[in-house]
Amino acid sequence: SMVGVMAGIIASLAGPAAPIVLPIAAGAVLAVWLHEVYRQSDATLRRLMAYIVDLTLIMQNVFYLAVIGDRPITRRLIKFAFRSYKESDIKEAVHSEINAYVLQAGILERAGRDRVLEKIKELIDQNRMEAAEM
């Protein structure tokens, strides 16, 4: 691992060079760790946003199908609503917009949860069925 390599380097340079080498090595380890966290946070944010938006839009489909068909909500109805959403252009558009947002937004913007919540609301509002359609 990276930490093991750094520890070996530091141990071999211990002594008079340690005050100089130690901060440099610690900085390198920190940089590698931050890069990993940042890379993983992209995927986590993307998945979380997609989960919330997808679930909300699928639940809206379930409600719509139950109301227009005047039927109870069944497993079959839920599967149909899920499949309809999964195969729709809306899902593709939502996921493309989420990917674009995550790539464009800097870590500071994404760190503020209010901006992410605003984007989630925006995606739901843009892609939900209007009351007139129901």
CSV table of C-alpha atoms in Angstrom, one decimal:
chain,number,residue,atom,x,y,z
A,1,SER,CA,0.0,0.0,0.0
A,2,MET,CA,1.0,3.6,-0.4
A,3,VAL,CA,1.2,4.1,3.4
A,4,GLY,CA,3.6,1.1,3.7
A,5,VAL,CA,5.9,2.5,1.0
A,6,MET,CA,5.9,5.9,2.6
A,7,ALA,CA,6.7,4.4,6.0
A,8,GLY,CA,9.7,2.5,4.5
A,9,ILE,CA,11.0,5.7,2.9
A,10,ILE,CA,10.7,7.6,6.1
A,11,ALA,CA,12.4,4.9,8.1
A,12,SER,CA,15.3,4.8,5.7
A,13,LEU,CA,15.7,8.6,5.8
A,14,ALA,CA,15.3,8.9,9.6
A,15,GLY,CA,17.8,11.0,11.3
A,16,PRO,CA,18.9,14.4,10.2
A,17,ALA,CA,16.6,14.5,7.1
A,18,ALA,CA,13.4,13.4,9.0
A,19,PRO,CA,12.2,17.0,9.8
A,20,ILE,CA,12.2,17.7,6.0
A,21,VAL,CA,11.1,14.3,4.7
A,22,LEU,CA,8.3,13.7,7.2
A,23,PRO,CA,6.0,16.6,6.2
A,24,ILE,CA,6.6,15.9,2.5
A,25,ALA,CA,5.7,12.2,2.9
A,26,ALA,CA,2.6,13.1,5.1
A,27,GLY,CA,1.5,15.6,2.4
A,28,ALA,CA,1.8,12.9,-0.3
A,29,VAL,CA,-0.2,10.4,1.7
A,30,LEU,CA,-2.9,13.1,2.4
A,31,ALA,CA,-3.0,14.0,-1.3
A,32,VAL,CA,-3.6,10.3,-2.3
A,33,TRP,CA,-6.3,9.9,0.4
A,34,LEU,CA,-8.1,13.1,-0.7
A,35,HIS,CA,-8.0,12.0,-4.3
A,36,GLU,CA,-9.6,8.7,-3.4
A,37,VAL,CA,-12.3,10.3,-1.3
A,38,TYR,CA,-13.1,12.9,-4.0
A,39,ARG,CA,-13.3,10.1,-6.7
A,40,GLN,CA,-15.6,8.0,-4.5
A,41,SER,CA,-17.8,11.0,-3.6
A,42,ASP,CA,-18.7,11.4,-7.3
A,43,ALA,CA,-20.1,7.9,-7.5
A,44,THR,CA,-21.8,8.2,-4.1
A,45,LEU,CA,-23.5,11.5,-5.0
A,46,ARG,CA,-24.5,10.3,-8.4
A,47,ARG,CA,-26.1,7.1,-7.0
A,48,LEU,CA,-27.9,8.9,-4.2
A,49,MET,CA,-29.3,11.6,-6.5
A,50,ALA,CA,-30.5,9.0,-9.0
A,51,TYR,CA,-32.0,6.9,-6.3
A,52,ILE,CA,-34.1,9.7,-4.9
A,53,VAL,CA,-35.3,11.1,-8.3
A,54,ASP,CA,-35.9,7.6,-9.8
A,55,LEU,CA,-37.9,6.4,-6.7
A,56,THR,CA,-40.0,9.6,-6.7
A,57,LEU,CA,-40.9,9.4,-10.4
A,58,ILE,CA,-41.6,5.7,-10.2
A,59,MET,CA,-43.9,6.2,-7.2
A,60,GLN,CA,-45.7,8.9,-9.2
A,61,ASN,CA,-46.2,6.4,-12.0
A,62,VAL,CA,-47.6,3.9,-9.5
A,63,PHE,CA,-50.0,6.5,-8.2
A,64,TYR,CA,-51.0,7.5,-11.7
A,65,LEU,CA,-51.7,3.9,-12.8
A,66,ALA,CA,-53.7,3.2,-9.7
A,67,VAL,CA,-55.8,6.3,-10.1
A,68,ILE,CA,-56.6,6.1,-13.8
A,69,GLY,CA,-57.3,2.3,-13.6
A,70,ASP,CA,-59.2,2.7,-10.3
A,71,ARG,CA,-57.3,-0.3,-9.0
A,72,PRO,CA,-55.5,-1.2,-5.8
A,73,ILE,CA,-51.7,-1.1,-5.8
A,74,THR,CA,-50.4,-4.6,-6.5
A,75,ARG,CA,-47.0,-6.1,-7.1
A,76,ARG,CA,-47.9,-6.3,-10.8
A,77,LEU,CA,-48.8,-2.6,-11.0
A,78,ILE,CA,-45.5,-1.7,-9.2
A,79,LYS,CA,-43.5,-3.8,-11.6
A,80,PHE,CA,-45.3,-2.3,-14.6
A,81,ALA,CA,-44.6,1.3,-13.3
A,82,PHE,CA,-41.0,0.4,-12.7
A,83,ARG,CA,-40.5,-1.2,-16.2
A,84,SER,CA,-42.3,1.8,-17.8
A,85,TYR,CA,-39.9,4.2,-16.1
A,86,LYS,CA,-36.8,2.1,-16.8
A,87,GLU,CA,-37.5,2.0,-20.5
A,88,SER,CA,-38.5,5.6,-20.8
A,89,ASP,CA,-36.6,8.5,-22.3
A,90,ILE,CA,-37.1,10.3,-19.0
A,91,LYS,CA,-34.9,8.0,-17.1
A,92,GLU,CA,-32.1,8.4,-19.6
A,93,ALA,CA,-32.5,12.2,-19.5
A,94,VAL,CA,-32.5,12.3,-15.7
A,95,HIS,CA,-29.3,10.2,-15.4
A,96,SER,CA,-27.6,12.3,-18.1
A,97,GLU,CA,-28.4,15.5,-16.2
A,98,ILE,CA,-27.2,14.0,-12.9
A,99,ASN,CA,-23.9,12.9,-14.5
A,100,ALA,CA,-23.4,16.4,-16.0
A,101,TYR,CA,-24.2,18.0,-12.7
A,102,VAL,CA,-21.7,15.8,-10.8
A,103,LEU,CA,-19.0,16.4,-13.3
A,104,GLN,CA,-19.5,20.2,-13.5
A,105,ALA,CA,-20.1,20.9,-9.8
A,106,GLY,CA,-16.9,21.4,-7.8
A,107,ILE,CA,-16.4,19.8,-4.5
A,108,LEU,CA,-17.3,22.9,-2.6
A,109,GLU,CA,-20.6,23.3,-4.4
A,110,ARG,CA,-21.5,19.6,-3.8
A,111,ALA,CA,-20.4,19.9,-0.2
A,112,GLY,CA,-23.3,22.3,0.4
A,113,ARG,CA,-26.3,19.9,0.6
A,114,ASP,CA,-28.8,22.7,-0.2
A,115,ARG,CA,-27.5,23.0,-3.7
A,116,VAL,CA,-27.7,19.2,-4.2
A,117,LEU,CA,-31.3,19.2,-2.8
A,118,GLU,CA,-32.2,22.1,-5.2
A,119,LYS,CA,-30.9,20.0,-8.1
A,120,ILE,CA,-32.9,17.0,-7.0
A,121,LYS,CA,-36.1,19.1,-6.7
A,122,GLU,CA,-35.4,20.6,-10.1
A,123,LEU,CA,-35.0,17.2,-11.7
A,124,ILE,CA,-38.2,15.9,-10.1
A,125,ASP,CA,-40.2,19.1,-11.1
A,126,GLN,CA,-38.9,18.9,-14.7
A,127,ASN,CA,-39.9,15.3,-15.2
A,128,ARG,CA,-43.0,14.8,-13.1
A,129,MET,CA,-46.5,14.4,-14.5
A,130,GLU,CA,-48.6,17.4,-14.2
A,131,ALA,CA,-52.0,17.2,-12.5
A,132,ALA,CA,-53.7,17.9,-15.9
A,133,GLU,CA,-52.0,14.8,-17.3
A,134,MET,CA,-53.5,12.6,-14.6
